[in-house]
XYZ file of C-alpha atoms in Angstrom:
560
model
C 35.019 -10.318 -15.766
C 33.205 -7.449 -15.222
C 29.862 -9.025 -16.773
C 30.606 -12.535 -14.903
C 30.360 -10.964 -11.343
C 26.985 -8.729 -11.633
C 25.594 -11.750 -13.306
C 25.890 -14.186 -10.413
C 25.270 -11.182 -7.965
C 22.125 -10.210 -9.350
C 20.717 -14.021 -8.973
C 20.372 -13.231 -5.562
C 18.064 -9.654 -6.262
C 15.127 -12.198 -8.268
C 16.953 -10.704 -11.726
C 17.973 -12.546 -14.784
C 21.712 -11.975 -16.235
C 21.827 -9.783 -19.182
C 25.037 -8.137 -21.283
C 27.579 -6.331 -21.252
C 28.642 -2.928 -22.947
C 31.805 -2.064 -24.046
C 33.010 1.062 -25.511
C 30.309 2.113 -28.637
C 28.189 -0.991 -27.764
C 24.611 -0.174 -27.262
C 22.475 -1.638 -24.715
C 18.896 -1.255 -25.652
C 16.679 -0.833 -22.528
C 13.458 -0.694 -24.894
C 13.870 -4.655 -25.238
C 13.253 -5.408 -21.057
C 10.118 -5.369 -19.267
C 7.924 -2.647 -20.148
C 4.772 -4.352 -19.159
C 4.321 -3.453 -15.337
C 4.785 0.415 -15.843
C 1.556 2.166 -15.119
C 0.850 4.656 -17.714
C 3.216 3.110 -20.032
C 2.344 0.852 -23.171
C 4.569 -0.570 -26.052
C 3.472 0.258 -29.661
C 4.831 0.297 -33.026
C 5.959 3.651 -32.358
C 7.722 3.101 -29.316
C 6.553 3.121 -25.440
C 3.612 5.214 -25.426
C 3.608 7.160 -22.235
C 0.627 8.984 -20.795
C 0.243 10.994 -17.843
C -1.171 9.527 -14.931
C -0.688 12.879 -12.140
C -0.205 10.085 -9.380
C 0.576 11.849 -6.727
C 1.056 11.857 -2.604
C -2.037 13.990 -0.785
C -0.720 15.926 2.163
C -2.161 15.528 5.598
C -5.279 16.568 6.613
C -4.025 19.395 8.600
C -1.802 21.026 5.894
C -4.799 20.936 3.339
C -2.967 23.830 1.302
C -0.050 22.090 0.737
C 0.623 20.878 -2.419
C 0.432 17.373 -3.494
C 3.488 15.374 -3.866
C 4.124 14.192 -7.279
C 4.552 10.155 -7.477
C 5.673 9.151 -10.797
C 5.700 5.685 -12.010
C 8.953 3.253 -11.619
C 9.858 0.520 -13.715
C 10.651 -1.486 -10.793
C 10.308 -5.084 -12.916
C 11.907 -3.488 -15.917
C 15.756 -3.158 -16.582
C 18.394 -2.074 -14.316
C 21.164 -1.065 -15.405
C 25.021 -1.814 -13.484
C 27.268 0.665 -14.261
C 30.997 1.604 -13.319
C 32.588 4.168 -14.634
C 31.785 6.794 -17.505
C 28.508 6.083 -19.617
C 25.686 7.532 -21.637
C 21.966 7.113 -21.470
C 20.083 8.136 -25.203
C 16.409 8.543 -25.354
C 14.833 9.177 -28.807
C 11.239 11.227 -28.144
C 8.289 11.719 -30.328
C 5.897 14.349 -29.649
C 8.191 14.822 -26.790
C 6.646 18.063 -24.884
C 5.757 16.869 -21.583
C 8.049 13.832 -21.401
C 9.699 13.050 -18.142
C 12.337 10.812 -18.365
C 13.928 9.975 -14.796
C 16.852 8.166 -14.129
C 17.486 6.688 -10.177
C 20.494 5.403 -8.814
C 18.688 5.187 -4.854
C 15.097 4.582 -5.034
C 12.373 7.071 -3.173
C 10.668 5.660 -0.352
C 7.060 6.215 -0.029
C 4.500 6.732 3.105
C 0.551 7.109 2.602
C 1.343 11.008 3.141
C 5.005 11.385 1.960
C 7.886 10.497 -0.670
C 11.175 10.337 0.703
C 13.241 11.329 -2.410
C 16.310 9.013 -3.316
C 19.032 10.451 -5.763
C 18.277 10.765 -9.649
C 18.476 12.366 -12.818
C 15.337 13.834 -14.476
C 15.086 15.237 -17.904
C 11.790 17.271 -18.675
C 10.384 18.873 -22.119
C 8.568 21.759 -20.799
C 7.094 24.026 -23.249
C 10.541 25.790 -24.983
C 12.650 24.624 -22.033
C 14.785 21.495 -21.849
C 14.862 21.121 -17.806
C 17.824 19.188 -16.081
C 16.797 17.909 -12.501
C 19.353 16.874 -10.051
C 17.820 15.077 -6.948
C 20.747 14.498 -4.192
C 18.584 12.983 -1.292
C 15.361 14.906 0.673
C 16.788 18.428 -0.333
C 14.621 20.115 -3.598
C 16.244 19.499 -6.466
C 18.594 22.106 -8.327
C 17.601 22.606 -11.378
C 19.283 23.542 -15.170
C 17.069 24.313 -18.044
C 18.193 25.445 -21.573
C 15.987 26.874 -24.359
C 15.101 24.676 -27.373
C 13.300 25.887 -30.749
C 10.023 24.885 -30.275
C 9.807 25.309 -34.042
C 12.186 22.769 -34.403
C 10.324 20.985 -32.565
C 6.972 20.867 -34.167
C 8.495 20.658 -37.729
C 10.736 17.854 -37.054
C 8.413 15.679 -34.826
C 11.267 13.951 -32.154
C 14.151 14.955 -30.361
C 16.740 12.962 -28.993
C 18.672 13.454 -25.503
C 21.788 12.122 -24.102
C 22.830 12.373 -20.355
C 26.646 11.127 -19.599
C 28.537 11.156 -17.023
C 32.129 11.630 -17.791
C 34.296 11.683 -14.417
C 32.171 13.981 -11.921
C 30.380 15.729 -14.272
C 27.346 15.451 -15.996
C 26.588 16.667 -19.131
C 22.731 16.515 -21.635
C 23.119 17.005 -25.131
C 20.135 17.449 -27.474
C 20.405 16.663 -31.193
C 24.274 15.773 -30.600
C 24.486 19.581 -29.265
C 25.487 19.702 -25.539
C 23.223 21.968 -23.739
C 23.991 21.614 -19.431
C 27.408 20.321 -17.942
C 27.223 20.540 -14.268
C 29.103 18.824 -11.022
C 27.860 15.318 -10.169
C 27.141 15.089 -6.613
C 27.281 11.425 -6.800
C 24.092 10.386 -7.886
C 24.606 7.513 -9.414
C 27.635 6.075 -7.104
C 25.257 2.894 -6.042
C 26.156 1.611 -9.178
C 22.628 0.803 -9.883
C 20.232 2.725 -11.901
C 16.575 2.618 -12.882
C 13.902 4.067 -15.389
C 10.901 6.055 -14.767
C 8.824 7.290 -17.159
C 5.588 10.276 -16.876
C 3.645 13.366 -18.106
C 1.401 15.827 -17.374
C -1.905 14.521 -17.139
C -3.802 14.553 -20.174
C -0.279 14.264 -22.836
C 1.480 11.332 -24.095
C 4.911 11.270 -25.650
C 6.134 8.083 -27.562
C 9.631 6.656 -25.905
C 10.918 5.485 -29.687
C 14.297 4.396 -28.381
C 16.823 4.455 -25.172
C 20.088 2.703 -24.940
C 23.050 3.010 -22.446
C 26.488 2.604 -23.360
C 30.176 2.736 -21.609
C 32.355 5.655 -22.580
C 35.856 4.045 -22.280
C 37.875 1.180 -21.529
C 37.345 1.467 -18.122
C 33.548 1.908 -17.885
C 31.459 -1.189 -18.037
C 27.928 -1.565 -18.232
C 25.476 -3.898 -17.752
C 21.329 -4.114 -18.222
C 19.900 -6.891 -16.223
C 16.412 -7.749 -16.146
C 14.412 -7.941 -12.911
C 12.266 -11.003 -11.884
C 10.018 -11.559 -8.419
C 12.122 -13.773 -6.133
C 11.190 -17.036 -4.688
C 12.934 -17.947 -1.207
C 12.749 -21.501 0.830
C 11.919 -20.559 4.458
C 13.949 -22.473 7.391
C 12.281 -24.616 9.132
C 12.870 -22.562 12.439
C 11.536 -18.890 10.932
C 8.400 -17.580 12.230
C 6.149 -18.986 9.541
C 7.395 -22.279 9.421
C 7.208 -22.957 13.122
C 3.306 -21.068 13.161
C 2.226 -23.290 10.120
C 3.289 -26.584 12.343
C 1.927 -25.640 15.815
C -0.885 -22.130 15.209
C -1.858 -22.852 11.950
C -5.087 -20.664 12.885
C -2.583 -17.882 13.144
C -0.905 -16.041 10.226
C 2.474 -14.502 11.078
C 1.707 -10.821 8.624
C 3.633 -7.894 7.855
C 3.093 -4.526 5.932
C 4.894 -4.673 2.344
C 6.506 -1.847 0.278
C 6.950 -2.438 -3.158
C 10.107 -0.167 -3.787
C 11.674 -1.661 -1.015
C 10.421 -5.595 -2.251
C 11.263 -5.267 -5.928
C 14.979 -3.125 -5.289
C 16.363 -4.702 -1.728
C 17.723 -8.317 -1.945
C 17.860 -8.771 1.864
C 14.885 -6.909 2.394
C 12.677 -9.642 -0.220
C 14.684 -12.309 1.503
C 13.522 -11.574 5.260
C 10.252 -10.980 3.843
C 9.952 -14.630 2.035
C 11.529 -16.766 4.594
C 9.674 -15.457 7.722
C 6.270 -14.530 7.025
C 3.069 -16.032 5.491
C 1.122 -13.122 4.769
C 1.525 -9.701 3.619
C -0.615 -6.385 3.597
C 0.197 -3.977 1.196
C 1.188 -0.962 3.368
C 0.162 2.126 0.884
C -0.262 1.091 -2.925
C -3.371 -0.141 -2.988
C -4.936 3.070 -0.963
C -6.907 5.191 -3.541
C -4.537 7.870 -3.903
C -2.204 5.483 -5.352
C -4.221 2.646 -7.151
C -6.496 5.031 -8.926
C -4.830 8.336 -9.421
C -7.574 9.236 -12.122
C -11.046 9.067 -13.029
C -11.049 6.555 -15.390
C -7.025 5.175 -15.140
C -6.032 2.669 -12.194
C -2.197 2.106 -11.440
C -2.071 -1.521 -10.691
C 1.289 -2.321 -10.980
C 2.927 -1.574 -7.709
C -0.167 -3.736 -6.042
C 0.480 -6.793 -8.902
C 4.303 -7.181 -7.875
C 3.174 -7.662 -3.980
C 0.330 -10.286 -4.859
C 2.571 -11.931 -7.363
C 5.542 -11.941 -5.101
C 3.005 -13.437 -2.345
C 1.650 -16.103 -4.675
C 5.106 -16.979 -5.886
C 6.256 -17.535 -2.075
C 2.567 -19.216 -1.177
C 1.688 -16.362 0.998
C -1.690 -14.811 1.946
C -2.731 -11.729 0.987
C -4.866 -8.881 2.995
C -6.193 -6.131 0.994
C -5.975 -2.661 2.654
C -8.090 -0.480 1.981
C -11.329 0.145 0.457
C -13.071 3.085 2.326
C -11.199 5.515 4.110
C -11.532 9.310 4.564
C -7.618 9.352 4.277
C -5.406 9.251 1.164
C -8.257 9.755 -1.427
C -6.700 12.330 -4.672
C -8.166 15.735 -5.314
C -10.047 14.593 -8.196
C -12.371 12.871 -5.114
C -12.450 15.840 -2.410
C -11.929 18.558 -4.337
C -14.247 17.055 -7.277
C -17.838 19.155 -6.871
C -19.169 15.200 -7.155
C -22.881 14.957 -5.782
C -24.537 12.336 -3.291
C -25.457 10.029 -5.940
C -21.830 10.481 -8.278
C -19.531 9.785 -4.757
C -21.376 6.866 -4.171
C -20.750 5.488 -7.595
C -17.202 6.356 -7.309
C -17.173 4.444 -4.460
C -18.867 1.409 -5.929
C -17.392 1.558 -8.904
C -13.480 1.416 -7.114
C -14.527 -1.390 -4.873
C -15.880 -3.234 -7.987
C -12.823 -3.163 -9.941
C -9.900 -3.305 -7.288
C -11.679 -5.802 -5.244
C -12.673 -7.520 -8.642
C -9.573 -7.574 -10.062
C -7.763 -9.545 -7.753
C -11.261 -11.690 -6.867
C -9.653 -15.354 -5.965
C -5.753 -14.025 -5.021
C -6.740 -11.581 -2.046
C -8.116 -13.635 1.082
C -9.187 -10.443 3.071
C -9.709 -7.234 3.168
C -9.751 -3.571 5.116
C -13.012 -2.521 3.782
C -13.462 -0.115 6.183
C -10.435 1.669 7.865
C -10.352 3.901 10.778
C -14.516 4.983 10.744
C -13.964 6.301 13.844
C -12.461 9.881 15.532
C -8.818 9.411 16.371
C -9.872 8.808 20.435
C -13.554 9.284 20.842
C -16.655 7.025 19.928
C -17.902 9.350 16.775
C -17.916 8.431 13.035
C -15.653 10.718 10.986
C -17.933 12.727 9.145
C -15.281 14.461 7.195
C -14.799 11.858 4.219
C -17.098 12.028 1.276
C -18.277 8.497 1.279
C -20.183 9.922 5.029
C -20.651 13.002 3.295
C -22.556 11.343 0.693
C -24.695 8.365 2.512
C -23.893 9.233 6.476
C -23.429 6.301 8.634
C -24.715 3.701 5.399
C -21.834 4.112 3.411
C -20.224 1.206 6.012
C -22.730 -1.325 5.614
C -22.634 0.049 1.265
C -18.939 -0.762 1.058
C -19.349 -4.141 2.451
C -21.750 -5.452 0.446
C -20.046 -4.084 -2.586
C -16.906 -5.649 -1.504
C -18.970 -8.634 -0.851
C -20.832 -8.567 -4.445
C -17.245 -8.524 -6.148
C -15.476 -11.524 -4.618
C -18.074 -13.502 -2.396
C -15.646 -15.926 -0.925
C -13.063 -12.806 0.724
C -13.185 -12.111 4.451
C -14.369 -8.582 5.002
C -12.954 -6.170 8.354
C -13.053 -2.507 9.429
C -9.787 -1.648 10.738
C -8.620 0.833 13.279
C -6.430 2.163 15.939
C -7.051 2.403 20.267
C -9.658 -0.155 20.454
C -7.308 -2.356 22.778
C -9.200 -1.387 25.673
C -12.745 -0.891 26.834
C -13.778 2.479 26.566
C -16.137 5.017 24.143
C -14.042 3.909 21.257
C -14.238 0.134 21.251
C -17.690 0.544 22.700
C -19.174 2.493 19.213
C -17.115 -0.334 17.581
C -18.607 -2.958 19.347
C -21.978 -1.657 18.539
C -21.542 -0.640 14.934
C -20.477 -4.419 14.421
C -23.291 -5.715 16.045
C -25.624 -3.658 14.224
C -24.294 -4.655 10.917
C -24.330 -8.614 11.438
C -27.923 -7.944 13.268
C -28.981 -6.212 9.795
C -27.203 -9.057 7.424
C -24.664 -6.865 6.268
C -20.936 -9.033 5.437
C -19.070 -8.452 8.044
C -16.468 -10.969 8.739
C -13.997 -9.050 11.445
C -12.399 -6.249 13.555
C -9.080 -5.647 13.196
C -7.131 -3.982 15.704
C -4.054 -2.300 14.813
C -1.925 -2.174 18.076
C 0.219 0.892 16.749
C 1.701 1.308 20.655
C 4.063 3.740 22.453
C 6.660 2.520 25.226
C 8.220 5.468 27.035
C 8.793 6.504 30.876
C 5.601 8.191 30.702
C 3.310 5.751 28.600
C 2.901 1.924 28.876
C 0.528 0.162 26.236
C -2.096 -1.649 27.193
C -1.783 -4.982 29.306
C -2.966 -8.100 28.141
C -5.316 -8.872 30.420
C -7.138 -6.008 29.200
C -6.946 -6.464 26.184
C -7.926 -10.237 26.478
C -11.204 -9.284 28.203
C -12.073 -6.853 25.536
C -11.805 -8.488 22.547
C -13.232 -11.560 24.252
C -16.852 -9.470 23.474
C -16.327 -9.420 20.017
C -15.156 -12.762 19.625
C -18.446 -13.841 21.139
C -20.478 -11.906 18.003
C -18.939 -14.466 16.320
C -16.259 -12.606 14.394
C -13.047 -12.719 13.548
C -10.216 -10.327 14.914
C -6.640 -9.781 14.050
C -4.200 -7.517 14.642
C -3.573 -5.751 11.853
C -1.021 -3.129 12.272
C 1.755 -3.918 15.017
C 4.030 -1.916 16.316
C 5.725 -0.492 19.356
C 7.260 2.889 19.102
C 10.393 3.389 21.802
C 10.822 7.069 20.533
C 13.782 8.312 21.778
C 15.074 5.257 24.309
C 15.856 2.489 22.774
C 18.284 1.390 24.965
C 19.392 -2.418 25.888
C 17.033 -2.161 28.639
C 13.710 -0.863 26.549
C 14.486 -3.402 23.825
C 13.731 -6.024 26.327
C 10.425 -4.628 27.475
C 9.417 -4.128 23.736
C 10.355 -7.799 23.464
C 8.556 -8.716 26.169
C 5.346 -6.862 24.964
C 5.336 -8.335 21.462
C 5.204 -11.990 23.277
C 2.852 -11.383 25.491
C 0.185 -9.808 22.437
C 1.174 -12.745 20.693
C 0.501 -15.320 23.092
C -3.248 -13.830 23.340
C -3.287 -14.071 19.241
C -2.138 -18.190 19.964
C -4.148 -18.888 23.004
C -7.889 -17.966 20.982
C -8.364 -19.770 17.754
C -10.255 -16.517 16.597
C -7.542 -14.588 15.855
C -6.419 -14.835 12.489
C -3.473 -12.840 12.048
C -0.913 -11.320 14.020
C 0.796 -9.182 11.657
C 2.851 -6.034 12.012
C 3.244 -2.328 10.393
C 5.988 -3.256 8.559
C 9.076 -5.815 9.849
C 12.477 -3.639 9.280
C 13.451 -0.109 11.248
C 15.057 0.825 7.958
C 11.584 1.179 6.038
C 8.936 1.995 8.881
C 5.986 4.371 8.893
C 7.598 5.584 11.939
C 10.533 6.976 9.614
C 10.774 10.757 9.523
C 10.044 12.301 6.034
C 12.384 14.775 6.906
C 15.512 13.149 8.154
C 17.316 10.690 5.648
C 18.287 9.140 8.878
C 15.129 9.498 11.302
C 14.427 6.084 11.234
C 12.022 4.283 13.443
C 12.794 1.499 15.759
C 9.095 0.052 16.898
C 9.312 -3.625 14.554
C 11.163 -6.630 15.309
C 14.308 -6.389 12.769
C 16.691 -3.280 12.772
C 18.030 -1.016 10.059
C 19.999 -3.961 8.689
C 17.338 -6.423 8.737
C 18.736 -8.144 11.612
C 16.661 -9.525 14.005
C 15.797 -7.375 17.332
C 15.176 -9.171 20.890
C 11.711 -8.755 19.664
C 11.900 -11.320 16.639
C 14.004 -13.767 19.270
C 10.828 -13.530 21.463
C 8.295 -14.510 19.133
C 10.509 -16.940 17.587
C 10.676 -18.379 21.423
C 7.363 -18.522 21.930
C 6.513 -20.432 18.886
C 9.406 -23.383 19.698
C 7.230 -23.403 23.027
């Protein structure tokens, strides 16, 4: 019965039903989806894997800090449902470098920060067989055991079992076990799945893995994941703003972990809005983590999930002086080799989804944090000073002529020597010819006792100016940040605020999205990296996904 129940579970997730394992059956996970796992390709030797050294930049004021290693998921892949006692077996050729990790809670990523989940990872380093036990944000604890790297080169593969047999967990090698140490419970979800890396510049050949229950009691099950499709109500935001604003897409930033592992999360996502801006994986960092590789498939689930739930898509971001790898800053690249780089990354992301992407950030935050200078600090200024705007455009432009180009940023809600230079800088660039199609404005807002956002009036009369340039505007990145109150009382006046920037998005026919920074508290850029539990609470559903007296407002205002 076992089997019966995560089958018709798993239905709701997007995932197909697979089989089960009883005691000595073998489940091969080689014979899901490998397809959508960058780095990763089947051959006749196996899954070739080759090191991508993706990887999470630190913030511009901790420059020294290491970067935060990203590794690939195989979020479309197999997942495995397991009770009980079981065994995962990997057979490795060539194996030094492999990574094998296996996650029973997902990590949760941020443009400049990886929450870590809880998994099991399994490296060939050199002579050293390491054992990796991450329990949550804490650094992992680590076993490692000595293998004959003799034995190694003579022989050609290795194989590795991980159990776990009660609370313990135990990795054999060759049928030899090598580490048995306490389980903290990292696989008590009942869920896991499969990444797969290397160091950059090796490749190891996955020849086999299988799972398989230890005893009578255990079962265990490999499922195989599929994008979900929902049916929106007709009373959900999208349905009511296709009806009566159908100038007006209802947006939201999208996280692929989140999208491809949380059922209620995908659900919320497909029933209420009708488009979707991928919040991180298509920033440069994490789209093209080397030279010459791209990692497309974290971006390919969001457009096909989109497409699949007839949703538009806005591309962020192009040119940036954020979230850019080493291999960029740190590269010794001259004038003329950064501004290939640059044209060369526009041609292929923009060109790759040329058709399925209706817009685009081409140019995010240009601008000092609160004054009316360009940042001069990213290389594509470096390189061609104030030009490299108008240079990404056009190259944006030259790869998919029918997209809608924008530059993006934050505090231009109200008149001042920000939204001034922005003002100008637009004007200059339609006076010159340069594709420019919009501003977007990204309303990232804080509601205490000491601050109140801007009012609408305000912000009505300032965007009014660049409405009458004859582009369009948006806003882009939504949200309201209560910090520490949010109390019956606040809730209300965050409500109140979201309706009232709304109504200014449905009153002017210009506007062409009002979409926010993500919709849930429970995966929010306003998270802390270091607290499990530090979530946010500026967006319009809560840590459950239930809907906040913010949703109920705009909801309101759209049966008006």
């Amino acid at each position: 019965m076992f089997g019966k129940a995560i089958c018709l579970g798993t239905l709701l997730l997007g995932v197909s039903c697979g089989v089960s394992a009883r005691v000595d059956d073998g489940v091969n996970l080689l014979a899901g989806d490998w397809s959508h796992v960058d780095g990763a390709r089947m051959t006749a030797q196996g899954l070739m894997v080759t090191g991508l050294g993706r990887g999470i930049v630190p913030p511009a004021d901790d420059p020294d800090a290491p970067v935060m290693a990203n590794p690939p998921i195989n979020l479309r892949g197999p997942v495995l449902k397991v009770s009980g006692d079981f065994a995962l077996t990997a057979r490795l050729k060539r194996p030094l470098g492999a990574r094998l990790t296996f996650y029973g809670t997902l990590p949760y990523n941020q443009d400049e920060w990886r929450q870590e989940g809880q998994a099991v990872t399994l490296k060939v380093n050199k002579r050293k067989l390491i054992l990796e036990l991450q329990d949550g944000i804490d650094d992992p604890k680590r076993r490692a055991f000595v293998i004959d790297r003799q034995k190694l080169r003579r022989k050609g593969d290795i194989e590795l079992t991980l159990a776990r047999i009660g609370r313990r967990l135990t990795v054999t090698v060759d049928g030899q076990t090598v580490i048995n140490v306490a389980d903290p419970g990292l696989f008590d979800s009942g869920e896991i799945r499969i990444g797969v890396d290397a160091p950059v510049g090796r490749k190891f050949f996955l020849a086999a893995l299988t799972a398989r229950a230890l005893n009578e009691d255990s079962r265990l099950e490999k499922v195989d994941s599929s994008i979900p499709r929902f049916s929106p109500p007709p009373d959900s935001l999208r349905r009511l703003a296709e009806r009566r604003y159908p100038h007006l897409k209802i947006g939201t930033a999208v996280a692929a972990i989140p999208l491809l592992s949380d059922s209620d999360y995908a659900r919320v996502l497909g029933e209420q809005f009708n488009m979707v801006t991928p919040e991180n994986v298509m920033k440069f960092q994490f789209i093209h983590p080397q030279p010459d590789r791209y990692a497309f498939a974290d971006a390919d689930a969001i457009v096909d999930f989109a497409e699949l739930n007839h949703m538009a898509v806005h591309g962020h971001t192009l040119a940036w002086k954020e979230a850019l790898p080493r291999w960029v800053t740190e590269g010794n690249h001259d004038d003329d080799e950064l501004e290939h780089i640059l044209a060369e990354h526009i041609a292929t992301v923009v060109g790759r989804y040329k058709g399925r992407i209706a817009s685009w950030d081409v140019i995010n935050e240009p601008f000092e944090p609160f004054g009316s200078e360009l940042r001069t600090g990213s290389p594509w200024y470096q390189a061609m000073g104030e030009d490299y705007i108008a240079f990404a455009l056009r190259e944006a432009h030259r790869a998919d002529p029918d997209a809608k180009l924008y530059i993006n940023d934050y505090a231009l809600e109200h008149r001042g020597p920000k939204s001034d230079a922005m003002y100008e800088l637009a004007k200059s660039l339609l006076e010159d010819g340069v594709p420019l199609h919009g501003i977007g404005f990204q309303m990232h807002e804080d509601m205490t006792d000491d601050y109140q956002p801007i009012g609408v009036d305000a912000f009505r009369e300032n965007v009014q100016r660049f409405i009458d340039l004859g582009l369009e505007v948006r806003i882009s990145e939504m949200d309201v940040n209560l910090q520490e109150d949010d109390s019956r009382k606040r809730l209300k006046q965050q409500a109140k605020y979201y309706r009232d920037i709304f109504e200014l998005a449905k009153e002017k026919r210009a506007f062409t999205a009002f979409s926010i920074w993500g919709f849930t508290d429970r995966y929010s850029s306003l998270q802390d990296w270091w607290n499990e539990e530090g979530f946010g609470n500026g967006l319009i559903f809560d840590t459950q996904k239930k809907p906040k007296p913010a949703y109920h407002s705009l909801k309101s205002s759209l049966e008006e």
